[in-house]
Coordinates of C-alpha atoms and ligand atoms in Angstrom, one line a residue:
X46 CA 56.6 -1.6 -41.8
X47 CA 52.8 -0.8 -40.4
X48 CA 52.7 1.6 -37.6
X49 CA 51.2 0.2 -34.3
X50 CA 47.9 2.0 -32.9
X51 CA 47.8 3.2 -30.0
X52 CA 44.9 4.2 -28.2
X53 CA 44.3 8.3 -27.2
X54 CA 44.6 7.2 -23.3
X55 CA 47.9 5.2 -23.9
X56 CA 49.2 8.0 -26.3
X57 CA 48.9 10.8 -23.4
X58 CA 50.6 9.4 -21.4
X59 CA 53.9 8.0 -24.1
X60 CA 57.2 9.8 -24.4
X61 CA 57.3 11.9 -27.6
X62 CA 59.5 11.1 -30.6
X63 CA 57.8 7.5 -31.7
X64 CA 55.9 6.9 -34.6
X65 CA 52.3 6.5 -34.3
X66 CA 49.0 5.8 -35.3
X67 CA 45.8 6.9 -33.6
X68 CA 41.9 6.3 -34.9
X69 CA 38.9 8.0 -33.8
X70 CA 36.4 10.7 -33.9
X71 CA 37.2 14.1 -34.5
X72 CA 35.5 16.8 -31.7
X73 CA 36.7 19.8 -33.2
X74 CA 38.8 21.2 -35.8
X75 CA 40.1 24.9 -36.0
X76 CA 43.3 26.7 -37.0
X77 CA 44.8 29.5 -38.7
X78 CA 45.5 29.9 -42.3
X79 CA 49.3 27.7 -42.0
X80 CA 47.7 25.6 -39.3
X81 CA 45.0 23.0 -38.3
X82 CA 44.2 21.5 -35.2
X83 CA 42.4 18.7 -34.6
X84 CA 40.6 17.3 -30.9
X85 CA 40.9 13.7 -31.4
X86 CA 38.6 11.3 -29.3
X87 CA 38.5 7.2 -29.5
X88 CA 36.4 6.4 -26.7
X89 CA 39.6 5.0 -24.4
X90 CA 39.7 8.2 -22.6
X91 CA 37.8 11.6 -21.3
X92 CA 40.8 13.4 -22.6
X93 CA 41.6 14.0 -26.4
X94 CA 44.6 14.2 -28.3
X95 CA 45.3 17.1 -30.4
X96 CA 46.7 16.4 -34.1
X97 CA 48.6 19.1 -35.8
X98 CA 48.2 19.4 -39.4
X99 CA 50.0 21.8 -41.9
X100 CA 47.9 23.6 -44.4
X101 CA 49.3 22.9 -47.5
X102 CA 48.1 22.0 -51.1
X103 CA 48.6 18.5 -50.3
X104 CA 46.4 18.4 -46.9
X105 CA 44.0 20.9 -48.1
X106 CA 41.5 18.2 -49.9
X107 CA 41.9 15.9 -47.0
X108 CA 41.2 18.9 -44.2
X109 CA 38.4 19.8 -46.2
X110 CA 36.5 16.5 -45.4
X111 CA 36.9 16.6 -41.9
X112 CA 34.5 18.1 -39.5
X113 CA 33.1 17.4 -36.1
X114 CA 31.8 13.7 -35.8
X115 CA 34.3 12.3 -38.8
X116 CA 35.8 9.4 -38.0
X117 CA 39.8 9.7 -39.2
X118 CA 42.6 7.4 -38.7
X119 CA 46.3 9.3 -38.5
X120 CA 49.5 8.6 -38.8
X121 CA 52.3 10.9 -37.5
X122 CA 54.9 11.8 -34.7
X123 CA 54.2 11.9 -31.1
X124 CA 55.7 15.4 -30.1
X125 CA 55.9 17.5 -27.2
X126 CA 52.9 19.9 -27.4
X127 CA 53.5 23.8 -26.9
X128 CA 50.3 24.3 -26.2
X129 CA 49.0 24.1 -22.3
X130 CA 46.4 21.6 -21.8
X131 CA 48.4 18.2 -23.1
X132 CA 52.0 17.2 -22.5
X133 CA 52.0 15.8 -26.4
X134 CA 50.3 16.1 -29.5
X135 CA 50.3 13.9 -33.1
X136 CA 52.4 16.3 -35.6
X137 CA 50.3 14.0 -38.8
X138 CA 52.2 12.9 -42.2
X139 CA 49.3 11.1 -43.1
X140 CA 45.3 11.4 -42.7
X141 CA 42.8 9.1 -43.9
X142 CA 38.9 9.6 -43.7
X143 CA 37.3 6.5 -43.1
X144 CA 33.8 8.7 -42.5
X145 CA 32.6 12.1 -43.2
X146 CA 30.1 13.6 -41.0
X147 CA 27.6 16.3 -42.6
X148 CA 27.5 19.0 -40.7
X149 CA 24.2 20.3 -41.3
X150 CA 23.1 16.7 -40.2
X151 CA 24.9 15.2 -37.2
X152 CA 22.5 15.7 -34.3
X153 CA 25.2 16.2 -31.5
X154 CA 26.2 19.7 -33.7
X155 CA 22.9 21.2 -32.6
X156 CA 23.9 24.1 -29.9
X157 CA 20.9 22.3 -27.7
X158 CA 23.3 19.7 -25.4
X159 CA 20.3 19.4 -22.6
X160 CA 19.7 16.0 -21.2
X161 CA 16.5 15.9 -22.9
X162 CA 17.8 16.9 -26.2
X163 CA 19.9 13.9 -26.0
X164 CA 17.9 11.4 -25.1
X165 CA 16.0 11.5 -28.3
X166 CA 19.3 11.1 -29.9
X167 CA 20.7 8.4 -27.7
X168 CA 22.1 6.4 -30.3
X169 CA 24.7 9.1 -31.1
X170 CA 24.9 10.1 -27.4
X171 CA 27.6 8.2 -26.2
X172 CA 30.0 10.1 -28.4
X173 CA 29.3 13.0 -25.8
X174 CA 32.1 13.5 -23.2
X175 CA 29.4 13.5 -20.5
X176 CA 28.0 9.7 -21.9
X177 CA 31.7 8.5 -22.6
X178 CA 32.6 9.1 -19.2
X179 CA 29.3 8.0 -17.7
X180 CA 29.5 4.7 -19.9
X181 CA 32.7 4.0 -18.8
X182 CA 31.7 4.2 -15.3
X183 CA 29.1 2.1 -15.8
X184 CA 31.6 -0.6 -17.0
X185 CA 33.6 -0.3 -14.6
X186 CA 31.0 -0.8 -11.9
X187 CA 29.8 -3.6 -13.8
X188 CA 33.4 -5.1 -13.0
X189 CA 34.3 -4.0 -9.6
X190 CA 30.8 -5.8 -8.7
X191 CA 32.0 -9.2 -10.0
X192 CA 35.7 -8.6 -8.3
X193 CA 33.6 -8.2 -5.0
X194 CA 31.7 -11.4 -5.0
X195 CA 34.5 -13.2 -6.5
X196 CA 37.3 -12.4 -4.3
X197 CA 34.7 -13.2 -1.5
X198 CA 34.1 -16.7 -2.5
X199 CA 30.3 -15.9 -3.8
X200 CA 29.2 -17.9 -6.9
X201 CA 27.9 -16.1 -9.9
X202 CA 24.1 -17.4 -10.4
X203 CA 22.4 -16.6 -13.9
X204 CA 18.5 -16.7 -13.1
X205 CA 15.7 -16.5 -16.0
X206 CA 14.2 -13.6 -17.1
X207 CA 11.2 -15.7 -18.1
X208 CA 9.4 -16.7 -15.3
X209 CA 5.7 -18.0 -14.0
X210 CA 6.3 -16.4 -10.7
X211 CA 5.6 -12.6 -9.4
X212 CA 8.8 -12.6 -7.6
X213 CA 7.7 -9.4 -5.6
X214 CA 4.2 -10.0 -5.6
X215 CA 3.2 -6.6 -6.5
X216 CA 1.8 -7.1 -10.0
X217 CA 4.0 -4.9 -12.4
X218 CA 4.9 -7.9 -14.8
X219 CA 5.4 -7.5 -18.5
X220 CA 3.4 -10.5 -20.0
X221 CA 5.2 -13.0 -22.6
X222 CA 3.5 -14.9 -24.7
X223 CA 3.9 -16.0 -28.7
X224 CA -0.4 -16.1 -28.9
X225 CA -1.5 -13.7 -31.5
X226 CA -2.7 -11.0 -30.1
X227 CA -4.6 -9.8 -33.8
X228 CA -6.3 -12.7 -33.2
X229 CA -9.5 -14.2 -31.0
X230 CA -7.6 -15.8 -28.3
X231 CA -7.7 -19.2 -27.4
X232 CA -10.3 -19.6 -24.0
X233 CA -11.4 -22.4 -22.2
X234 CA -14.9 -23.7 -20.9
X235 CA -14.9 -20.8 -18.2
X236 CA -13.4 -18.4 -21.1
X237 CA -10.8 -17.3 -19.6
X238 CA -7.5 -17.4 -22.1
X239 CA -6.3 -20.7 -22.8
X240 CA -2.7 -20.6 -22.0
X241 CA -2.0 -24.1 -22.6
X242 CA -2.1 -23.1 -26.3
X243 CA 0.4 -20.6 -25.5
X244 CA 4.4 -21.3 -26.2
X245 CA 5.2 -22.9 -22.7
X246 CA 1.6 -24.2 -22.1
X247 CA 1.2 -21.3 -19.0
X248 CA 1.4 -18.1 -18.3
X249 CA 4.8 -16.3 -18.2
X250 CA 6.2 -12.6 -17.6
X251 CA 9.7 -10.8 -17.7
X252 CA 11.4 -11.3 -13.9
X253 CA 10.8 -8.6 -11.7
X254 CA 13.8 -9.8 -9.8
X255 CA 16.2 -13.3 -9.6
X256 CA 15.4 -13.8 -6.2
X257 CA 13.8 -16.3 -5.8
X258 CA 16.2 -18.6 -8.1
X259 CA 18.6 -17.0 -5.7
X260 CA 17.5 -18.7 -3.2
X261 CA 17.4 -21.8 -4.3
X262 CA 21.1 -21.1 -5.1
X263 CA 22.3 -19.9 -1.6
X264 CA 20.5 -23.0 0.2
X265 CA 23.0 -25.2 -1.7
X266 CA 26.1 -23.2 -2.8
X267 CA 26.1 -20.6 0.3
X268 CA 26.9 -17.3 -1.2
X269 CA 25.6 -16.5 -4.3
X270 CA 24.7 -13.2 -6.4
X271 CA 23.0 -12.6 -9.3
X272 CA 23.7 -9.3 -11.6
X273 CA 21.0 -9.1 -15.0
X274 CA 18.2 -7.2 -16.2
X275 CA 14.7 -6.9 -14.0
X276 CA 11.6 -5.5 -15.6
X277 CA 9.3 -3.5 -13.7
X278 CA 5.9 -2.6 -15.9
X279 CA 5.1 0.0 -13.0
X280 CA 3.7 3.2 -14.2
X281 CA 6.4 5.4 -12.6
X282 CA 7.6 8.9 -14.4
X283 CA 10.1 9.5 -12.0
X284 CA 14.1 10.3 -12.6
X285 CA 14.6 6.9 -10.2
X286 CA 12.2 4.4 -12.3
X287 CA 13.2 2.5 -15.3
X288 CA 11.1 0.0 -16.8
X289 CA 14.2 -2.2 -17.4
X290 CA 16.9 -1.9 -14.7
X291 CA 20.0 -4.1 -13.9
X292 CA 19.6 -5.3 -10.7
X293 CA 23.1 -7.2 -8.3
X294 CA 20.9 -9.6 -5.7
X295 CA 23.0 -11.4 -3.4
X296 CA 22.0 -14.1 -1.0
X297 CA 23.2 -15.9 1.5
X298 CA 22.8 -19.1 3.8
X299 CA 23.6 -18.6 7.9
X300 CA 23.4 -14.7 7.1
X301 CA 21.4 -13.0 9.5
X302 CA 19.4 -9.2 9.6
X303 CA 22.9 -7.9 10.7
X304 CA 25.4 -9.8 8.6
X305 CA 23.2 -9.2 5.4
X306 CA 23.4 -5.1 6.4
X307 CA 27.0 -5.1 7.1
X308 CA 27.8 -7.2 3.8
X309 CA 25.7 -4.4 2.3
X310 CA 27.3 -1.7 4.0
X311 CA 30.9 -3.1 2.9
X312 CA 29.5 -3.7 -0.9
X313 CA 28.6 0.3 -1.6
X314 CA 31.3 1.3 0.3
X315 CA 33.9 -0.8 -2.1
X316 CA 31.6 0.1 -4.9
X317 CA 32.5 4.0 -4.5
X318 CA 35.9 3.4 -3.8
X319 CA 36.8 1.4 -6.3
X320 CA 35.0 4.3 -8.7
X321 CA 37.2 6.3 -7.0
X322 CA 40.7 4.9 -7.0
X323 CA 40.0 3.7 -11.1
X324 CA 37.8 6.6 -12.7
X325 CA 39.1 9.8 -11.4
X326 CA 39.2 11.6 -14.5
X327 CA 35.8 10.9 -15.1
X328 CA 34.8 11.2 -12.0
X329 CA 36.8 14.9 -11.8
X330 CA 34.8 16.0 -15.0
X331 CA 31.5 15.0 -14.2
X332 CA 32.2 17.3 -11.0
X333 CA 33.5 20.1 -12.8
X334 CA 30.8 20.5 -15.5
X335 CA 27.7 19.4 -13.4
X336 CA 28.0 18.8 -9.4
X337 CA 30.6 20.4 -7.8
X338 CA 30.2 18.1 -3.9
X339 CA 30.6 14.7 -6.6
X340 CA 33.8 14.2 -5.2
X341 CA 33.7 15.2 -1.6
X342 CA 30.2 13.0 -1.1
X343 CA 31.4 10.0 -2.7
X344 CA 34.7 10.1 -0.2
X345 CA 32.7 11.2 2.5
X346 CA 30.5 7.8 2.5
X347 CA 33.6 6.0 2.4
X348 CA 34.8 6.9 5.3
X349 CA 31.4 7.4 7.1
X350 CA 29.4 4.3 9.0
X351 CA 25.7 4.1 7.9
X352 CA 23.4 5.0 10.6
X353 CA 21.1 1.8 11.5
X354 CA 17.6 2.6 12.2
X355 CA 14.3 1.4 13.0
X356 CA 11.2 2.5 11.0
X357 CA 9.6 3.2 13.8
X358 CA 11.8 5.2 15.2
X359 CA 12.1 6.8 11.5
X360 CA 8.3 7.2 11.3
X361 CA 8.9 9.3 15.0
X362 CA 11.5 11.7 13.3
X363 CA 9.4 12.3 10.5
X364 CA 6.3 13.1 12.4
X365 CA 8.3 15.5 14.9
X366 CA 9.8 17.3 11.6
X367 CA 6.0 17.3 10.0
X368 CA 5.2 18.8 13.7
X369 CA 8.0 21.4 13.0
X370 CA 6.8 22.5 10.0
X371 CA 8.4 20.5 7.4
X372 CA 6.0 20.3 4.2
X373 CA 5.9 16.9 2.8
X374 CA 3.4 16.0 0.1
X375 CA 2.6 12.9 1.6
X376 CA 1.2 11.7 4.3
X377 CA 3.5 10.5 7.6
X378 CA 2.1 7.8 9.9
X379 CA 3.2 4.2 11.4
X380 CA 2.4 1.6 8.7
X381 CA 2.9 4.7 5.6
X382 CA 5.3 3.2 2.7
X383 CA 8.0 5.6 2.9
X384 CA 8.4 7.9 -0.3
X385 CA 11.5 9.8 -1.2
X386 CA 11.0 12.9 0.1
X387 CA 10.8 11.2 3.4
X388 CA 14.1 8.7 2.5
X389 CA 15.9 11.9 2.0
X390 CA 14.9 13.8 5.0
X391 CA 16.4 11.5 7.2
X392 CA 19.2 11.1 4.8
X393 CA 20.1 14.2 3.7
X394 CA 18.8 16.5 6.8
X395 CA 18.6 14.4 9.8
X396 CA 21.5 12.3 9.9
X397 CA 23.4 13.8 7.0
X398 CA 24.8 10.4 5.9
X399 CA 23.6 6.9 4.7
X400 CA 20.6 5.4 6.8
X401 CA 19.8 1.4 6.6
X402 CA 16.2 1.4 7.8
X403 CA 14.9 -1.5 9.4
X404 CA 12.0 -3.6 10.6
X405 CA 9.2 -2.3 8.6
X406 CA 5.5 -3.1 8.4
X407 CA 4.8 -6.7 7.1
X408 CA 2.3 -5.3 4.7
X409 CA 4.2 -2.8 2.7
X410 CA 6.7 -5.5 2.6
X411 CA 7.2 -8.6 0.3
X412 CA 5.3 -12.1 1.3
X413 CA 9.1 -14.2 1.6
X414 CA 10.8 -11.1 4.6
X415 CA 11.0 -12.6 8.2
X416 CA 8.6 -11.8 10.1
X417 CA 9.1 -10.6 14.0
X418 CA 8.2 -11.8 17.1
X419 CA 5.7 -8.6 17.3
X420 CA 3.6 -9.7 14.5
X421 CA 3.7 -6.2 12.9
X422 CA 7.1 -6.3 11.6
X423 CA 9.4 -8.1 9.3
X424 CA 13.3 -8.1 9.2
X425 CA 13.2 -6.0 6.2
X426 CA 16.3 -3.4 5.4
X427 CA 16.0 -0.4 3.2
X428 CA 19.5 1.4 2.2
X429 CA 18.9 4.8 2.3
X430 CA 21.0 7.0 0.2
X431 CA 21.5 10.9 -0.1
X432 CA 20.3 12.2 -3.7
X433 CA 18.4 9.0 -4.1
X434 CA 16.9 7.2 -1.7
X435 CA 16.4 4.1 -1.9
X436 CA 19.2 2.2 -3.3
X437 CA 19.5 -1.2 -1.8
X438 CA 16.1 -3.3 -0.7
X439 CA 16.9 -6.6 1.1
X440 CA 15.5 -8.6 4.4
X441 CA 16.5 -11.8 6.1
X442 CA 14.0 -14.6 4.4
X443 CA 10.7 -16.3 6.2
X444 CA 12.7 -19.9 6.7
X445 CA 10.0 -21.2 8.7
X446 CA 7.9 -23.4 6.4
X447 CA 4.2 -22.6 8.3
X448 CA 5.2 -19.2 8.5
X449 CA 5.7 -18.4 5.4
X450 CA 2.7 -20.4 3.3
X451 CA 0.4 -18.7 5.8
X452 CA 1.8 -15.3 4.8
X453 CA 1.5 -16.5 1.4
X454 CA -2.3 -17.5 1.7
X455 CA -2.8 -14.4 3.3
X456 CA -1.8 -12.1 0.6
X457 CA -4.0 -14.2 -1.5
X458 CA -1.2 -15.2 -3.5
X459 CA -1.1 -19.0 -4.9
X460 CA 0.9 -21.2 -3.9
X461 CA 1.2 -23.4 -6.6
X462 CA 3.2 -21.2 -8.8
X463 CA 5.7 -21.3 -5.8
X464 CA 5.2 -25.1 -4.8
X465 CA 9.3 -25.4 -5.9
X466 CA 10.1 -22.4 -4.0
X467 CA 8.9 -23.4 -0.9
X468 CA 10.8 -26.3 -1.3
X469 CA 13.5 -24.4 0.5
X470 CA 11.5 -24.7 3.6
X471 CA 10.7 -28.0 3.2
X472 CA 13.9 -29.9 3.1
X473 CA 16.5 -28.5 4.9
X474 CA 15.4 -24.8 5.7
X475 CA 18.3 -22.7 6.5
X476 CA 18.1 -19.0 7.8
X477 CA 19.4 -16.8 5.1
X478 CA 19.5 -12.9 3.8
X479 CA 20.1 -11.6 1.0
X480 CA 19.5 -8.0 -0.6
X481 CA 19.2 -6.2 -4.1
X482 CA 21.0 -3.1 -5.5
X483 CA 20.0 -1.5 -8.3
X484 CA 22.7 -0.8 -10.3
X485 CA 21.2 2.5 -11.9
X486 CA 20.4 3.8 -8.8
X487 CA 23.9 3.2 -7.7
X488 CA 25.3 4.4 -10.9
X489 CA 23.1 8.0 -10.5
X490 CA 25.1 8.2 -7.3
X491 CA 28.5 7.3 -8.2
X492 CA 28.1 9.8 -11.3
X493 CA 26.0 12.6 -9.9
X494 CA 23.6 12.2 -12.6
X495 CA 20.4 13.5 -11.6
X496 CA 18.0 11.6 -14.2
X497 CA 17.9 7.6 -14.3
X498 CA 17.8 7.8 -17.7
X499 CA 21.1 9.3 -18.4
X500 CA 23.0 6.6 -16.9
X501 CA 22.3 3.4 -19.2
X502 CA 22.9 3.8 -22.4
X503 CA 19.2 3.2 -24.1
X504 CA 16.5 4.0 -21.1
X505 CA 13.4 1.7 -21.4
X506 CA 10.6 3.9 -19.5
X507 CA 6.7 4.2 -20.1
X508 CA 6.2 5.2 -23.8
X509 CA 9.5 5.0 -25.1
X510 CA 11.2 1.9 -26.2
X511 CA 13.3 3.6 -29.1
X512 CA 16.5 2.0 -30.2
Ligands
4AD792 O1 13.3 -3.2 -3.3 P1 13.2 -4.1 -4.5 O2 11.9 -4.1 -5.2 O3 13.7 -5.5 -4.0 C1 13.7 -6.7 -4.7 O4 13.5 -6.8 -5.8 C2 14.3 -7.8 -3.9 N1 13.9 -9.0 -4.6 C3 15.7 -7.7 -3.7 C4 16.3 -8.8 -2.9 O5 16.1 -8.8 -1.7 N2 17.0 -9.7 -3.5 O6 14.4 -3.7 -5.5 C5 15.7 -3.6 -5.2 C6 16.4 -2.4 -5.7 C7 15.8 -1.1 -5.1 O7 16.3 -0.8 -3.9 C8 16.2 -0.1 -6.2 O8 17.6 0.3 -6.0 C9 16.1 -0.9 -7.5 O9 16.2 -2.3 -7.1 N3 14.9 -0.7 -8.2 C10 14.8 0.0 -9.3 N4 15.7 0.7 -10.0 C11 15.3 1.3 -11.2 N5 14.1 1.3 -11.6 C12 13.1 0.6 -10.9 N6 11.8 0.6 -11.4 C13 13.4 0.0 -9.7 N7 12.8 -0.8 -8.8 C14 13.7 -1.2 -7.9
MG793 MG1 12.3 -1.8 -2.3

């Protein structure tokens, strides 16, 4: 009779004395001269399991093949381990090699394990116990953010990621087109290019963001949220940028400036939770080797309320710390875009917890935010988050239609491109909010990874699209 696998996680935590098999990826192997021991990892599971192997004649050829990175498959008896560290262990009968690993070539046996280091090996990364535990995270997430919406009655929206519109307005598009680009381009009388020619007759980008589309859904479903890829073509080196970035946009009709921050507030706060109550062990080792507080902040914003500010009166805490003496390298003043070193001041030294930051300028601020009655301000809201910044941007929407075409013709923007868009406004205009998270950003907080780049699997960031 075949033996069932089992998976390393399962098999941890089984009663010795069954039969078993187990498959995966050998960490390390070393022993004595009777003795060899083998770190066995599948992927299920932080934690390996050890196999026990007697040298003998028999064993000897098949020992001699394996090394770390060898993928093995092993058949044996679940016993009681002496050893500290695991309650069992595999004692093997049988062990197949169903890859060898060269030694002298498998880039994770390199004694450099820095972050950089392994981002130019990426595709072998994962097999790290710092990627496995991150990746699994990152799954997890992924899920607890559909169990959030869903249990809450939200409808799951799939917007394009080819689009006409500049959903932000800012610019940072990555063009698509099929034209040949080796050859002379097609132009019209003016000579400018000659998009008709081009594979859906117009010009088209990557989405900066579903938003838009999200709208339309929320003014005729109610609740809806989006969760894809966004692509951001902004020149930004940072360890908080990523040219392609998952982004969770939710929006909502009859939400106002306050409902769309509490449903915000109530999102991270089951986002950490859940990381909490479902990923302890690799939440536990990511502590251990790297951050030491992991733990303790991610509980502490559970149980903390977010403080809810005006940018004015953040702009007036800034300027009495600059007054102080607190060096920031750039520039504090009413109308300034905040930069993070300003988002974490006030997160990490003033109020030393999570700031929502509201009512900011109208022109740092996207063309579709509500504007206020002072004329200055929109209903914008900024999550503010310690070690990052920035982490959720969201507003309650213009829903008045004059309001927001003049805003549009005053950015200079055209308004045919968003004829369907203002739609919205047009037949049966509804106040609505809505908000975007990105997921990396909550991902480098949930983890305590201190690089945006180290928490999706293959980073897309300026020069370097490998794998
Ligand atoms: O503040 P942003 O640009 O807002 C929007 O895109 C709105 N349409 C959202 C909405 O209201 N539906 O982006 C939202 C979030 C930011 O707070 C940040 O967490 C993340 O997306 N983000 C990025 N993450 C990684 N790399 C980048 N280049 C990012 N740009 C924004
Ligand atoms: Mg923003």
């Amino acid at each position: 009779m075949s033996l069932v696998r089992y998976k390393v996680k399962d098999l941890l935590e089984m009663q010795a004395g069954k039969e078993v098999l187990a498959k995966g990826w050998v960490r390390t192997k070393r022993g004595n001269r009777e003795i060899a021991f083998i770190a066995l990892n599948d992927g299920s599971t932080i934690k390996n399991i050890q196999i026990v192997v007697d040298k003998t004649p028999e064993t000897e050829g098949v020992l001699s093949k394996i090394s770390t990175g060898s993928c093995i498959c092993v058949e044996g008896t679940l016993v009681e381990s002496i050893g500290s560290g695991q309650a069992v262990e595999i004692k093997a009968k049988d062990i197949t090699v169903y890859g060898e690993c060269d030694p002298m070539r498998y880039p994770l046996q390199k004694k450099d394990t820095s972050f950089e280091y392994l981002r130019t090996v990426a595709h072998m990364r994962p097999r790290t116990n710092t990627f496995g535990a991150v990746l699994r995270l990152r799954s997890q997430m992924a899920f607890a953010i559909h169990e959030f919406f869903h249990s809450r009655g939200f409808v799951y929206l799939h917007t394009p990621l080819i689009t006409a519109s500049d959903a932000e307005g800012a610019g940072n598009m990555f063009q698509v087109t099929t034209l040949d680009l080796g050859a002379p381009l097609p132009r019209n009388k003016k000579g400018d290019i000659d998009y008709s020619k081009d594979f859906f007759g117009r010009r088209t980008s990557l989405t900066v963001s579903g938003q838009l589309e999200g709208e339309l859904g929320a003014t005729a479903l109610g609740e809806i949220y989006t969760f894809g890829p966004t692509f951001r073509a902004e020149n930004s080196n940072t360890p908080r940028h990523l040219a392609e970035f998952w982004m969770i946009e939710p929006e909502m009709a009859f939400y106002d400036l306050q409902d769309n921050m509490d449903l915000a507030e109530e999102f991270i706060k089951f986002l950490v939770k859940y990381a909490l109550d479902n990923c302890r062990e690799d939440i536990q080792f990511l502590n251990d080797r790297y951050d030491p507080e992991l733990v303790e902040r991610l509980e502490s914003v559970i149980g903390t309320e977010f403080v809810r500010l005006e940018y004015t009166e953040g702009i007036k805490i800034l300027e009495q710390a600059v007054a102080d003496g607190v060096q920031f390298e750039y520039p504090v003043f009413w109308g300034a875009d905040l930069q993070s070193e300003h988002e974490r001041f006030l997160v990490e030294q003033h109020f030393k917890k999570p700031v929502i930051l509201t009512g900011y300028p109208k022109d740092i601020k996207a063309f579709y935010m509500k504007q206020n009655e002072d004329g200055k301000t929109v209903r914008a809201m900024d999550v503010l988050f310690p070690k990052i910044g920035e982490i959720i941007g969201g507003s309650e929407r213009e829903a008045d239609l004059a309001k927001l075409e003049a805003r549009i013709d005053e950015l200079g923007m055209s308004r045919k491109n968003l004829e369907w868009y203002i739609d919205t406004r047009r037949f049966g205009s509804c106040p609505h909010s809505g908000f975007g998270l990105g997921f990396e950003r909550l991902l480098l907080f949930v983890t305590g990874m201190q690089n945006i780049r180290d928490v999706i699997p293959f980073p897309r960031t300026p020069k370097n699209a490998e794998f």
